[in-house]
């Protein structure tokens, strides 16, 4: 896989719940079947904010508005380095239509994240949601 990919995960929020998607494929086999935020790789020549909105649209068909860029993150797993630009976005509704990248979706509150048995990077997810909870609209 490409090393040094830049991804743009997005916390998609609607009425104080956050959208998580269940993965059907991933370069890390242990992530398959795990819950993650929408988002994906930034294409060459694309800015991160546009990439974030494009990925949400591709994965969920939701129209969203980016509210804020959150803290950058550098991840490394099995030798694959990923630089992430994390965003908070507001969804106008909850009418999710999944692509084949995901098999299921769920809107969760902060407390419900702990009840998911296989949230990917659960501690990071909770950290970001907690941060966002402090930011009022």
N, CA, C and O atoms as a MOPAC input file, in Angstrom:
PM7 MOZYME 1SCF
protein

 N      0.85400 1    -1.20400 1     0.00000 1
 C      0.00000 1     0.00000 1     0.00000 1
 C      0.88300 1     1.24400 1     0.00000 1
 O      2.06700 1     1.19000 1     0.33100 1
 N      0.28900 1     2.33800 1    -0.37100 1
 C      1.07400 1     3.56900 1    -0.42000 1
 C      1.39100 1     4.04200 1     0.99000 1
 O      0.50900 1     4.13000 1     1.84500 1
 N      2.64100 1     4.33800 1     1.21400 1
 C      3.07200 1     4.85600 1     2.50700 1
 C      2.90600 1     6.36900 1     2.45600 1
 O      3.12100 1     6.98700 1     1.41300 1
 N      2.52900 1     6.95500 1     3.56200 1
 C      2.41200 1     8.39700 1     3.60700 1
 C      1.14600 1     8.91200 1     2.95900 1
 O      1.11500 1    10.02900 1     2.44200 1
 N      0.09800 1     8.09900 1     2.98400 1
 C     -1.18700 1     8.57000 1     2.47600 1
 C     -1.73300 1     9.63400 1     3.42300 1
 O     -1.48000 1     9.61000 1     4.62700 1
 N     -2.48100 1    10.55500 1     2.85300 1
 C     -3.17300 1    11.53200 1     3.68700 1
 C     -4.65500 1    11.20600 1     3.63500 1
 O     -5.24900 1    11.15700 1     2.55800 1
 N     -5.24900 1    10.98500 1     4.79600 1
 C     -6.67500 1    10.67200 1     4.82600 1
 C     -7.41800 1    11.78500 1     5.55900 1
 O     -6.82500 1    12.58000 1     6.29000 1
 N     -8.70900 1    11.81900 1     5.34800 1
 C     -9.51600 1    12.86200 1     5.98300 1
 C    -10.75200 1    12.24600 1     6.62300 1
 O    -11.84400 1    12.30300 1     6.05600 1
 N    -10.58000 1    11.65200 1     7.81400 1
 C    -11.75300 1    11.15000 1     8.53000 1
 C    -12.62900 1    12.31100 1     8.99200 1
 O    -12.13100 1    13.39000 1     9.31500 1
 N    -13.93000 1    12.07800 1     9.02000 1
 C    -14.86900 1    13.13700 1     9.37000 1
 C    -15.83300 1    12.65300 1    10.45800 1
 O    -16.46100 1    11.60200 1    10.33400 1
 N    -15.93000 1    13.43800 1    11.50800 1
 C    -16.98900 1    13.19500 1    12.48600 1
 C    -18.23300 1    13.84300 1    11.91000 1
 O    -18.34000 1    15.06900 1    11.87700 1
 N    -19.17000 1    13.03300 1    11.45800 1
 C    -20.40900 1    13.55900 1    10.89600 1
 C    -21.44800 1    13.55600 1    12.00600 1
 O    -21.75900 1    12.51700 1    12.58900 1
 N    -21.97700 1    14.74400 1    12.28600 1
 C    -22.87000 1    14.89600 1    13.42700 1
 C    -24.27300 1    15.28900 1    12.95700 1
 O    -24.43900 1    16.06000 1    12.01200 1
 N    -25.27100 1    14.73800 1    13.64300 1
 C    -26.64700 1    15.16600 1    13.42000 1
 C    -27.36600 1    15.02500 1    14.75400 1
 O    -27.43200 1    13.92800 1    15.30700 1
 N    -27.89600 1    16.10200 1    15.26600 1
 C    -28.59500 1    16.09100 1    16.56400 1
 C    -27.79200 1    15.36900 1    17.65000 1
 O    -28.29800 1    14.48400 1    18.33900 1
 N    -26.53100 1    15.77200 1    17.77900 1
 C    -25.64900 1    15.24700 1    18.83500 1
 C    -25.37900 1    13.74700 1    18.78400 1
 O    -25.00200 1    13.14300 1    19.78800 1
 N    -25.57500 1    13.15100 1    17.61100 1
 C    -25.13200 1    11.77200 1    17.41200 1
 C    -24.12800 1    11.79400 1    16.26500 1
 O    -24.15600 1    12.68300 1    15.41400 1
 N    -23.24600 1    10.80500 1    16.25500 1
 C    -22.16200 1    10.76300 1    15.28600 1
 C    -22.29100 1     9.51600 1    14.42500 1
 O    -22.64500 1     8.44100 1    14.91000 1
 N    -22.00000 1     9.67600 1    13.15500 1
 C    -22.18300 1     8.58000 1    12.21100 1
 C    -20.97300 1     7.66400 1    12.18300 1
 O    -19.84400 1     8.12000 1    12.00400 1
 N    -21.21200 1     6.36700 1    12.36200 1
 C    -20.16200 1     5.37000 1    12.19900 1
 C    -20.60600 1     4.38200 1    11.12700 1
 O    -21.78600 1     4.04900 1    11.01400 1
 N    -19.63900 1     3.92300 1    10.34800 1
 C    -19.89300 1     2.98200 1     9.25200 1
 C    -19.12800 1     1.69600 1     9.50700 1
 O    -18.02400 1     1.72500 1    10.05000 1
 N    -19.70300 1     0.57400 1     9.12200 1
 C    -19.06900 1    -0.72900 1     9.30800 1
 C    -18.32700 1    -1.13300 1     8.03700 1
 O    -18.93200 1    -1.24800 1     6.97100 1
 N    -17.03200 1    -1.34500 1     8.14800 1
 C    -16.17200 1    -1.59000 1     6.98300 1
 C    -16.34300 1    -2.97700 1     6.39000 1
 O    -16.48200 1    -3.95700 1     7.12100 1
 N    -16.33200 1    -3.06200 1     5.05400 1
 C    -16.32800 1    -4.37100 1     4.41000 1
 C    -14.93300 1    -4.73500 1     3.90700 1
 O    -14.66200 1    -5.90300 1     3.62800 1
 N    -14.03200 1    -3.72900 1     3.78700 1
 C    -12.66000 1    -4.05500 1     3.35300 1
 C    -11.67600 1    -3.03300 1     3.90400 1
 O    -12.02700 1    -1.88400 1     4.17400 1
 N    -10.43300 1    -3.48300 1     4.06400 1
 C     -9.39800 1    -2.58500 1     4.57800 1
 C     -8.04100 1    -3.23700 1     4.34400 1
 O     -7.93800 1    -4.46100 1     4.26500 1
 N     -6.99500 1    -2.40700 1     4.23300 1
 C     -5.65300 1    -2.98600 1     4.10400 1
 C     -5.23800 1    -3.68300 1     5.39600 1
 O     -4.37900 1    -4.56500 1     5.37000 1
 N     -5.82700 1    -3.30400 1     6.51200 1
 C     -5.56000 1    -3.99200 1     7.78300 1
 C     -6.70300 1    -4.97700 1     8.02500 1
 O     -7.81500 1    -4.55700 1     8.34600 1
 N     -6.44800 1    -6.28500 1     7.87500 1
 C     -7.52600 1    -7.27200 1     7.99600 1
 C     -8.32100 1    -7.16500 1     9.30400 1
 O     -9.52000 1    -7.44200 1     9.32400 1
 N     -7.66400 1    -6.76700 1    10.38200 1
 C     -8.37700 1    -6.68300 1    11.66100 1
 C     -9.36100 1    -5.50100 1    11.71500 1
 O    -10.15200 1    -5.39300 1    12.65200 1
 N     -9.30900 1    -4.62600 1    10.71500 1
 C    -10.26800 1    -3.51900 1    10.67500 1
 C    -11.56800 1    -3.89500 1     9.95900 1
 O    -12.57100 1    -3.19200 1    10.08100 1
 N    -11.55100 1    -4.99100 1     9.22200 1
 C    -12.75100 1    -5.38000 1     8.47600 1
 C    -13.85500 1    -5.76800 1     9.46300 1
 O    -13.62300 1    -6.54200 1    10.39100 1
 N    -15.04500 1    -5.22800 1     9.25600 1
 C    -16.12900 1    -5.45400 1    10.20900 1
 C    -16.10500 1    -4.47700 1    11.36500 1
 O    -16.96900 1    -4.51600 1    12.24200 1
 N    -15.10600 1    -3.59300 1    11.36400 1
 C    -15.00800 1    -2.59000 1    12.42200 1
 C    -15.79600 1    -1.33300 1    12.07300 1
 O    -16.12100 1    -1.08900 1    10.91100 1
 N    -16.09200 1    -0.55100 1    13.08900 1
 C    -16.82700 1     0.71200 1    12.91600 1
 C    -15.83900 1     1.85000 1    12.77100 1
 O    -14.85300 1     1.92900 1    13.50300 1
 N    -16.11000 1     2.73700 1    11.81500 1
 C    -15.22400 1     3.88100 1    11.60100 1
 C    -16.04600 1     5.09600 1    11.19800 1
 O    -17.21700 1     4.98300 1    10.83700 1
 N    -15.41100 1     6.25500 1    11.26500 1
 C    -16.02600 1     7.47300 1    10.74700 1
 C    -15.89700 1     7.47300 1     9.23600 1
 O    -14.98200 1     6.84900 1     8.69900 1
 N    -16.79800 1     8.16400 1     8.53400 1
 C    -16.62300 1     8.31600 1     7.08900 1
 C    -15.31100 1     9.04200 1     6.80000 1
 O    -14.74200 1     9.70100 1     7.67100 1
 N    -14.84600 1     8.90900 1     5.56600 1
 C    -13.62100 1     9.59800 1     5.17400 1
 C    -12.79500 1     8.71000 1     4.28600 1
 O    -13.17200 1     7.56800 1     4.02000 1
 N    -11.67500 1     9.21600 1     3.82300 1
 C    -10.82200 1     8.41300 1     2.95000 1
 C     -9.61500 1     9.20300 1     2.50100 1
 O     -9.26600 1    10.22600 1     3.08900 1
 N     -8.98400 1     8.71400 1     1.45300 1
 C     -7.75300 1     9.33600 1     0.97600 1
 C     -8.02800 1    10.59900 1     0.17600 1
 O     -9.03100 1    10.72000 1    -0.52800 1
 N     -7.10000 1    11.52900 1     0.31500 1
 C     -7.15000 1    12.76500 1    -0.46400 1
 C     -6.49900 1    12.48900 1    -1.82200 1
 O     -5.36200 1    12.02200 1    -1.88500 1
 N     -7.21400 1    12.77600 1    -2.88900 1
 C     -6.69800 1    12.55400 1    -4.24900 1
 C     -5.67700 1    13.63700 1    -4.59100 1
 O     -5.72800 1    14.73900 1    -4.04600 1
 N     -4.73700 1    13.31400 1    -5.51000 1
 C     -3.75900 1    14.33000 1    -5.93100 1
 C     -4.47200 1    15.59200 1    -6.43100 1
 O     -5.42500 1    15.51100 1    -7.20600 1
 N     -4.00500 1    16.73900 1    -5.98500 1
 C     -4.55900 1    18.00600 1    -6.43700 1
 C     -5.85900 1    18.40900 1    -5.75300 1
 O     -6.45000 1    19.43700 1    -6.08600 1
 N     -6.29700 1    17.60400 1    -4.80400 1
 C     -7.55700 1    17.89000 1    -4.12500 1
 C     -7.25300 1    18.49600 1    -2.75400 1
 O     -6.30700 1    18.06900 1    -2.09100 1
 N     -8.03600 1    19.47900 1    -2.32200 1
 C     -7.76900 1    19.94800 1    -0.96000 1
 C     -8.51300 1    19.07200 1     0.04000 1
 O     -9.48700 1    18.40100 1    -0.30100 1
 N     -8.03500 1    19.09200 1     1.27700 1
 C     -8.51000 1    18.13900 1     2.28800 1
 C    -10.00300 1    18.30700 1     2.58000 1
 O    -10.72100 1    17.32600 1     2.77500 1
 N    -10.45400 1    19.55200 1     2.60700 1
 C    -11.85900 1    19.79400 1     2.92000 1
 C    -12.76900 1    19.24200 1     1.80600 1
 O    -13.79200 1    18.61600 1     2.08600 1
 N    -12.38800 1    19.48100 1     0.55600 1
 C    -13.16800 1    18.93100 1    -0.56800 1
 C    -13.14600 1    17.40900 1    -0.56900 1
 O    -14.15000 1    16.76200 1    -0.86600 1
 N    -11.98500 1    16.84300 1    -0.23100 1
 C    -11.85100 1    15.38400 1    -0.16500 1
 C    -12.79000 1    14.82500 1     0.90300 1
 O    -13.44600 1    13.80400 1     0.69700 1
 N    -12.84300 1    15.50500 1     2.04100 1
 C    -13.70500 1    15.06100 1     3.14100 1
 C    -15.16500 1    15.03400 1     2.69500 1
 O    -15.87500 1    14.05700 1     2.93600 1
 N    -15.60500 1    16.10000 1     2.05200 1
 C    -16.99700 1    16.17200 1     1.59400 1
 C    -17.28000 1    15.14200 1     0.49700 1
 O    -18.35300 1    14.54100 1     0.46200 1
 N    -16.30700 1    14.94600 1    -0.39500 1
 C    -16.47200 1    13.96300 1    -1.47600 1
 C    -16.60300 1    12.55500 1    -0.89700 1
 O    -17.46200 1    11.77900 1    -1.31600 1
 N    -15.74600 1    12.23600 1     0.06500 1
 C    -15.78400 1    10.90000 1     0.66600 1
 C    -17.10000 1    10.64600 1     1.40100 1
 O    -17.66800 1     9.55900 1     1.30000 1
 N    -17.58400 1    11.64800 1     2.13800 1
 C    -18.87200 1    11.48900 1     2.83100 1
 C    -19.96500 1    11.19300 1     1.81100 1
 O    -20.79500 1    10.30500 1     2.00600 1
 N    -19.94700 1    11.95500 1     0.72000 1
 C    -20.95800 1    11.80500 1    -0.32900 1
 C    -20.87200 1    10.40400 1    -0.95000 1
 O    -21.89100 1     9.74100 1    -1.14200 1
 N    -19.63800 1     9.96000 1    -1.26400 1
 C    -19.44800 1     8.63900 1    -1.87800 1
 C    -19.89900 1     7.52100 1    -0.95200 1
 O    -20.51600 1     6.55200 1    -1.39400 1
 N    -19.59400 1     7.65400 1     0.32000 1
 C    -19.84500 1     6.56100 1     1.26200 1
 C    -21.25700 1     6.55400 1     1.83300 1
 O    -21.75700 1     5.50300 1     2.23400 1
 N    -21.91000 1     7.72400 1     1.87500 1
 C    -23.19200 1     7.81300 1     2.58300 1
 C    -24.29300 1     8.54700 1     1.81600 1
 O    -25.46400 1     8.46800 1     2.18600 1
 N    -23.92200 1     9.26000 1     0.74800 1
 C    -24.84300 1    10.13800 1    -0.01600 1
 C    -25.35900 1    11.33000 1     0.79300 1
 O    -26.25100 1    12.04600 1     0.33800 1
 N    -24.80500 1    11.54900 1     1.98600 1
 C    -25.25700 1    12.68100 1     2.79900 1
 C    -24.63600 1    13.98600 1     2.31000 1
 O    -23.47600 1    14.01900 1     1.89900 1
 N    -25.41000 1    15.04500 1     2.36000 1
 C    -24.86400 1    16.38500 1     2.14300 1
 C    -24.49300 1    16.95200 1     3.49700 1
 O    -25.31500 1    17.01300 1     4.41100 1
 N    -23.25700 1    17.36100 1     3.60900 1
 C    -22.76900 1    17.85800 1     4.88600 1
 C    -22.09100 1    19.20200 1     4.71700 1
 O    -21.72100 1    19.61400 1     3.61700 1
 N    -21.94600 1    19.86200 1     5.84000 1
 C    -21.23900 1    21.12900 1     5.87200 1
 C    -20.09200 1    20.95400 1     6.85800 1
 O    -20.30200 1    20.52600 1     7.99300 1
 N    -18.88100 1    21.28700 1     6.42400 1
 C    -17.73500 1    21.21100 1     7.33300 1
 C    -17.85400 1    22.34700 1     8.34500 1
 O    -18.02500 1    23.50900 1     7.97600 1
 N    -17.76100 1    21.99300 1     9.61600 1
 C    -17.86700 1    22.97700 1    10.68900 1
 C    -16.48400 1    23.45600 1    11.12600 1
 O    -16.26600 1    24.64300 1    11.37000 1
 N    -15.55900 1    22.50300 1    11.21700 1
 C    -14.27200 1    22.84100 1    11.82600 1
 C    -13.25800 1    21.74900 1    11.51100 1
 O    -13.59900 1    20.57000 1    11.41700 1
 N    -12.01100 1    22.16400 1    11.35100 1
 C    -10.94400 1    21.16700 1    11.27200 1
 C    -10.43800 1    20.92200 1    12.67900 1
 O    -10.20400 1    21.85600 1    13.44600 1
 N    -10.27200 1    19.64000 1    13.00600 1
 C     -9.82000 1    19.25000 1    14.34800 1
 C     -8.31900 1    18.97500 1    14.31400 1
 O     -7.66100 1    19.18700 1    13.29500 1
 N     -7.79500 1    18.50800 1    15.42000 1
 C     -6.36200 1    18.27000 1    15.54700 1
 C     -5.85500 1    17.23300 1    14.53500 1
 O     -6.45600 1    16.17400 1    14.35300 1
 N     -4.73200 1    17.56600 1    13.88200 1
 C     -4.10000 1    16.61100 1    12.95900 1
 C     -3.60100 1    15.39100 1    13.72700 1
 O     -3.39200 1    15.44300 1    14.93900 1
 N     -3.41900 1    14.31400 1    13.00900 1
 C     -3.03600 1    13.07000 1    13.65100 1
 C     -2.09000 1    12.32300 1    12.73100 1
 O     -2.32200 1    12.25000 1    11.52400 1
 N     -1.02200 1    11.76500 1    13.29600 1
 C     -0.14300 1    10.89000 1    12.51000 1
 C     -0.28500 1     9.49100 1    13.07000 1
 O     -0.06000 1     9.26100 1    14.25800 1
 N     -0.65900 1     8.55300 1    12.20700 1
 C     -0.84300 1     7.17200 1    12.65300 1
 C      0.16300 1     6.27600 1    11.95500 1
 O      0.56900 1     6.54100 1    10.82300 1
 N      0.56300 1     5.21000 1    12.64400 1
 C      1.35700 1     4.18600 1    11.98300 1
 C      0.87700 1     2.83700 1    12.46400 1
 O      0.74200 1     2.59900 1    13.66400 1
 N      0.61700 1     1.94800 1    11.50200 1
 C      0.18400 1     0.60400 1    11.85800 1
 C      0.77100 1    -0.36100 1    10.84500 1
 O      0.63200 1    -0.15800 1     9.63900 1
 N      1.41900 1    -1.40000 1    11.31900 1
 C      2.05900 1    -2.39600 1    10.44400 1
 C      2.93000 1    -1.72800 1     9.38400 1
 O      2.97400 1    -2.16100 1     8.23200 1
 N      3.61900 1    -0.66700 1     9.79300 1
 C      4.53300 1    -0.01000 1     8.86700 1
 C      3.85300 1     0.91200 1     7.86300 1
 O      4.52800 1     1.52100 1     7.03300 1
 N      2.54800 1     1.02400 1     7.92200 1
 C      1.85500 1     1.95400 1     7.02500 1
 C      1.62600 1     3.26400 1     7.77100 1
 O      0.92800 1     3.31300 1     8.78300 1
 N      2.23500 1     4.32700 1     7.23900 1
 C      2.08000 1     5.63300 1     7.88300 1
 C      0.90800 1     6.37000 1     7.24100 1
 O      0.77000 1     6.40300 1     6.01800 1
 N      0.08600 1     6.94700 1     8.07400 1
 C     -1.02300 1     7.74100 1     7.57000 1
 C     -1.05300 1     9.07300 1     8.29400 1
 O     -0.98200 1     9.14300 1     9.52100 1
 N     -1.15800 1    10.11900 1     7.50700 1
 C     -1.32000 1    11.45100 1     8.06900 1
 C     -2.79600 1    11.79000 1     7.93200 1
 O     -3.35500 1    11.64800 1     6.84500 1
 N     -3.43600 1    12.23000 1     8.99400 1
 C     -4.87200 1    12.49500 1     8.90000 1
 C     -5.20900 1    13.94500 1     9.18500 1
 O     -4.64600 1    14.57900 1    10.07800 1
 N     -6.13600 1    14.44300 1     8.40500 1
 C     -6.73000 1    15.76300 1     8.61900 1
 C     -8.16200 1    15.48500 1     9.05800 1
 O     -8.99200 1    15.06900 1     8.25000 1
 N     -8.44800 1    15.71200 1    10.32300 1
 C     -9.74000 1    15.31500 1    10.88200 1
 C    -10.71400 1    16.50300 1    10.86800 1
 O    -10.35300 1    17.62000 1    11.23900 1
 N    -11.93700 1    16.24300 1    10.43900 1
 C    -12.93800 1    17.30600 1    10.36800 1
 C    -14.18500 1    16.95500 1    11.16000 1
 O    -14.50100 1    15.78900 1    11.39500 1
 N    -14.88000 1    18.00900 1    11.56200 1
 C    -16.22800 1    17.87000 1    12.10200 1
 C    -17.17100 1    18.41400 1    11.03600 1
 O    -16.96500 1    19.51200 1    10.52000 1
 N    -18.20500 1    17.64300 1    10.70900 1
 C    -19.19200 1    18.10100 1     9.73100 1
 C    -20.58700 1    17.88900 1    10.28800 1
 O    -20.82200 1    16.99800 1    11.10400 1
 N    -21.49400 1    18.71400 1     9.83800 1
 C    -22.89000 1    18.62500 1    10.26800 1
 C    -23.70200 1    18.06900 1     9.10400 1
 O    -23.62800 1    18.58000 1     7.98700 1
 N    -24.48100 1    17.01700 1     9.37100 1
 C    -25.35100 1    16.44200 1     8.34000 1
 C    -26.73500 1    17.05700 1     8.48200 1
 O    -27.22800 1    17.26100 1     9.59200 1
 N    -27.35700 1    17.35000 1     7.34000 1
 C    -28.69200 1    17.97200 1     7.37800 1
 C    -29.76700 1    16.96100 1     7.78400 1
 O    -30.80400 1    17.34000 1     8.32900 1
 N    -29.51900 1    15.68700 1     7.51900 1
 C    -30.48600 1    14.65400 1     7.90600 1
 C    -29.73300 1    13.34400 1     8.13800 1
 O    -28.50300 1    13.31100 1     8.10600 1
 N    -30.48500 1    12.26900 1     8.37200 1
 C    -29.83700 1    10.96800 1     8.63800 1
 C    -30.13600 1     9.96000 1     7.54600 1
 O    -30.10600 1     8.75400 1     7.78900 1
 N    -30.42300 1    10.44100 1     6.34500 1
 C    -30.79000 1     9.54600 1     5.23500 1
 C    -29.53500 1     8.97100 1     4.58800 1
 O    -29.11300 1     9.42000 1     3.52300 1
 N    -28.95400 1     7.98800 1     5.23200 1
 C    -27.71000 1     7.38200 1     4.75800 1
 C    -28.00900 1     6.32700 1     3.70500 1
 O    -28.87900 1     5.47700 1     3.89300 1
 N    -27.27700 1     6.38800 1     2.58700 1
 C    -27.31300 1     5.30700 1     1.59000 1
 C    -25.88600 1     4.82900 1     1.41900 1
 O    -25.04000 1     5.54500 1     0.88300 1
 N    -25.62300 1     3.62100 1     1.87700 1
 C    -24.23800 1     3.12500 1     1.90900 1
 C    -23.72800 1     2.69800 1     0.53700 1
 O    -24.48900 1     2.23400 1    -0.31200 1
 N    -22.41600 1     2.86800 1     0.34200 1
 C    -21.74100 1     2.27800 1    -0.82000 1
 C    -21.32200 1     0.86000 1    -0.42200 1
 O    -21.58100 1     0.42400 1     0.70000 1
 N    -20.67400 1     0.14500 1    -1.34700 1
 C    -20.25300 1    -1.23400 1    -1.00600 1
 C    -19.03100 1    -1.26700 1    -0.08700 1
 O    -18.57900 1    -2.34600 1     0.29600 1
 N    -18.49600 1    -0.10600 1     0.26900 1
 C    -17.35900 1    -0.07100 1     1.20200 1
 C    -17.79500 1    -0.41600 1     2.62500 1
 O    -16.98300 1    -0.81700 1     3.46000 1
 N    -19.08500 1    -0.25300 1     2.88200 1
 C    -19.59900 1    -0.46200 1     4.23700 1
 C    -20.86900 1    -1.29300 1     4.20900 1
 O    -21.63500 1    -1.24700 1     3.24700 1
 N    -21.08600 1    -2.06400 1     5.29400 1
 C    -22.23700 1    -2.96500 1     5.33100 1
 C    -23.34600 1    -2.46400 1     6.25000 1
 O    -24.47000 1    -2.96400 1     6.20900 1
 N    -23.02000 1    -1.46600 1     7.08300 1
 C    -24.01100 1    -1.01600 1     8.05300 1
 C    -23.61800 1     0.37400 1     8.53800 1
 O    -22.47800 1     0.80300 1     8.36100 1
 N    -24.56300 1     1.06900 1     9.14500 1
 C    -24.23900 1     2.36400 1     9.73800 1
 C    -25.00300 1     2.51000 1    11.03900 1
 O    -25.98000 1     1.80400 1    11.29000 1
 N    -24.54400 1     3.42600 1    11.85000 1
 C    -25.16100 1     3.66200 1    13.14300 1
 C    -24.86400 1     5.09900 1    13.57100 1
 O    -23.75500 1     5.59800 1    13.38600 1
 N    -25.86500 1     5.74900 1    14.14200 1
 C    -25.64800 1     7.06300 1    14.75600 1
 C    -25.47300 1     6.83200 1    16.25200 1
 O    -26.35800 1     6.27600 1    16.90300 1
 N    -24.34500 1     7.25300 1    16.79600 1
 C    -24.05600 1     6.96000 1    18.20300 1
 C    -23.73000 1     8.22500 1    18.99600 1
 O    -23.22400 1     9.21000 1    18.45800 1
 N    -24.03200 1     8.16500 1    20.27100 1
 C    -23.61600 1     9.22600 1    21.18600 1
 C    -22.25100 1     8.82900 1    21.75200 1
 O    -21.78800 1     7.70500 1    21.55600 1
 N    -21.62500 1     9.76000 1    22.44800 1
 C    -20.32900 1     9.48100 1    23.07300 1
 C    -20.38400 1     8.20900 1    23.91200 1
 O    -19.50700 1     7.35200 1    23.80400 1
 N    -21.41400 1     8.08600 1    24.74900 1
 C    -21.51500 1     6.93300 1    25.65000 1
 C    -21.69300 1     5.61800 1    24.89800 1
 O    -21.28100 1     4.56100 1    25.37800 1
 N    -22.30300 1     5.68500 1    23.72900 1
 C    -22.55600 1     4.45200 1    22.97900 1
 C    -21.31300 1     3.91200 1    22.27300 1
 O    -21.27600 1     2.74700 1    21.87700 1
 N    -20.29800 1     4.76300 1    22.11700 1
 C    -19.06300 1     4.29400 1    21.47000 1
 C    -18.47400 1     3.11800 1    22.25200 1
 O    -17.99400 1     2.14800 1    21.66600 1
 N    -18.51700 1     3.22000 1    23.58100 1
 C    -17.97000 1     2.15500 1    24.42400 1
 C    -18.69700 1     0.82800 1    24.25100 1
 O    -18.11700 1    -0.23600 1    24.46200 1
 N    -19.96600 1     0.89500 1    23.86800 1
 C    -20.74500 1    -0.33800 1    23.73500 1
 C    -20.46000 1    -1.06000 1    22.41500 1
 O    -20.88400 1    -2.20000 1    22.22600 1
 N    -19.73700 1    -0.39400 1    21.49900 1
 C    -19.39700 1    -1.05400 1    20.23200 1
 C    -18.20300 1    -1.95300 1    20.48400 1
 O    -17.17900 1    -1.50500 1    21.00000 1
 N    -18.33100 1    -3.22000 1    20.12100 1
 C    -17.23400 1    -4.14100 1    20.41800 1
 C    -16.03400 1    -3.93000 1    19.50200 1
 O    -14.91500 1    -4.29800 1    19.86100 1
 N    -16.24700 1    -3.34200 1    18.32400 1
 C    -15.11500 1    -3.26000 1    17.40400 1
 C    -15.02000 1    -1.91600 1    16.69000 1
 O    -14.93700 1    -1.84800 1    15.46400 1
 N    -15.03500 1    -0.84400 1    17.49200 1
 C    -14.78200 1     0.47800 1    16.90600 1
 C    -13.27900 1     0.57900 1    16.63800 1
 O    -12.45900 1     0.27800 1    17.50600 1
 N    -12.93200 1     1.01000 1    15.41600 1
 C    -11.52100 1     1.13500 1    15.03300 1
 C    -10.94800 1     2.38900 1    15.69500 1
 O    -11.56100 1     3.45600 1    15.65600 1
 N     -9.76000 1     2.25000 1    16.30700 1
 C     -9.14400 1     3.36900 1    17.04300 1
 C    -10.15600 1     3.98900 1    18.01200 1
 O    -10.35300 1     5.20400 1    18.03000 1
 N    -10.78300 1     3.14300 1    18.80500 1
 C    -11.86400 1     3.58500 1    19.70300 1
 C    -11.44700 1     4.74900 1    20.60500 1
 O    -12.19500 1     5.71200 1    20.77000 1
 N    -10.24900 1     4.65300 1    21.18600 1
 C     -9.82400 1     5.70600 1    22.11800 1
 C     -9.67700 1     7.04900 1    21.41500 1
 O    -10.01800 1     8.09400 1    21.97000 1
 N     -9.16200 1     7.00800 1    20.17700 1
 C     -9.03400 1     8.24700 1    19.40600 1
 C    -10.40800 1     8.80100 1    19.05600 1
 O    -10.64600 1    10.00600 1    19.14300 1
 N    -11.29100 1     7.92200 1    18.66600 1
 C    -12.65100 1     8.32800 1    18.31700 1
 C    -13.29200 1     9.05000 1    19.50900 1
 O    -13.89900 1    10.11000 1    19.35800 1
 N    -13.14100 1     8.45100 1    20.69400 1
 C    -13.71700 1     9.04700 1    21.89700 1
 C    -13.07200 1    10.39500 1    22.21800 1
 O    -13.74600 1    11.34100 1    22.62700 1
 N    -11.76500 1    10.46300 1    22.02600 1
 C    -11.04700 1    11.71700 1    22.28400 1
 C    -11.59700 1    12.83200 1    21.39100 1
 O    -11.85300 1    13.94300 1    21.85600 1
 N    -11.77400 1    12.52100 1    20.10700 1
 C    -12.26100 1    13.53700 1    19.17700 1
 C    -13.71700 1    13.92500 1    19.46900 1
 O    -14.07200 1    15.10300 1    19.42300 1
 N    -14.53800 1    12.94500 1    19.76400 1
 C    -15.93900 1    13.25900 1    20.06600 1
 C    -16.01100 1    14.12300 1    21.32500 1
 O    -16.79600 1    15.06900 1    21.38700 1
 N    -15.20100 1    13.80200 1    22.31700 1
 C    -15.19900 1    14.57500 1    23.56600 1
 C    -14.78700 1    16.02600 1    23.28100 1
 O    -15.36400 1    16.96800 1    23.82400 1
 N    -13.77800 1    16.18000 1    22.41900 1
 C    -13.30800 1    17.50200 1    22.02900 1
 C    -14.43000 1    18.30900 1    21.36900 1
 O    -14.65100 1    19.48300 1    21.66600 1
 N    -15.12300 1    17.62300 1    20.46100 1
 C    -16.19300 1    18.25100 1    19.69000 1
 C    -17.37300 1    18.62900 1    20.56900 1
 O    -18.03300 1    19.64200 1    20.33600 1
 N    -17.63400 1    17.81500 1    21.57400 1
 C    -18.74600 1    18.08900 1    22.48300 1
 C    -18.56000 1    19.42900 1    23.19200 1
 O    -19.52600 1    20.06300 1    23.61700 1
 N    -17.28600 1    19.84900 1    23.31300 1
 C    -16.99400 1    21.13400 1    23.97900 1
 C    -17.23500 1    22.31100 1    23.02800 1
 O    -17.37600 1    23.45500 1    23.46000 1
 N    -17.27900 1    22.00600 1    21.72600 1
 C    -17.49000 1    23.07500 1    20.74200 1
 C    -18.99000 1    23.15900 1    20.49100 1
 O    -19.58700 1    22.20700 1    19.98700 1
 N    -19.59000 1    24.26400 1    20.83000 1
 C    -21.01400 1    24.36500 1    20.53500 1
 C    -21.17100 1    24.84600 1    19.09200 1
 O    -20.25600 1    25.44900 1    18.53100 1
 N    -22.29900 1    24.58800 1    18.51400 1
 C    -22.53400 1    24.99600 1    17.11600 1
 C    -22.60200 1    26.51700 1    17.00800 1
 O    -22.79200 1    27.05100 1    15.91600 1

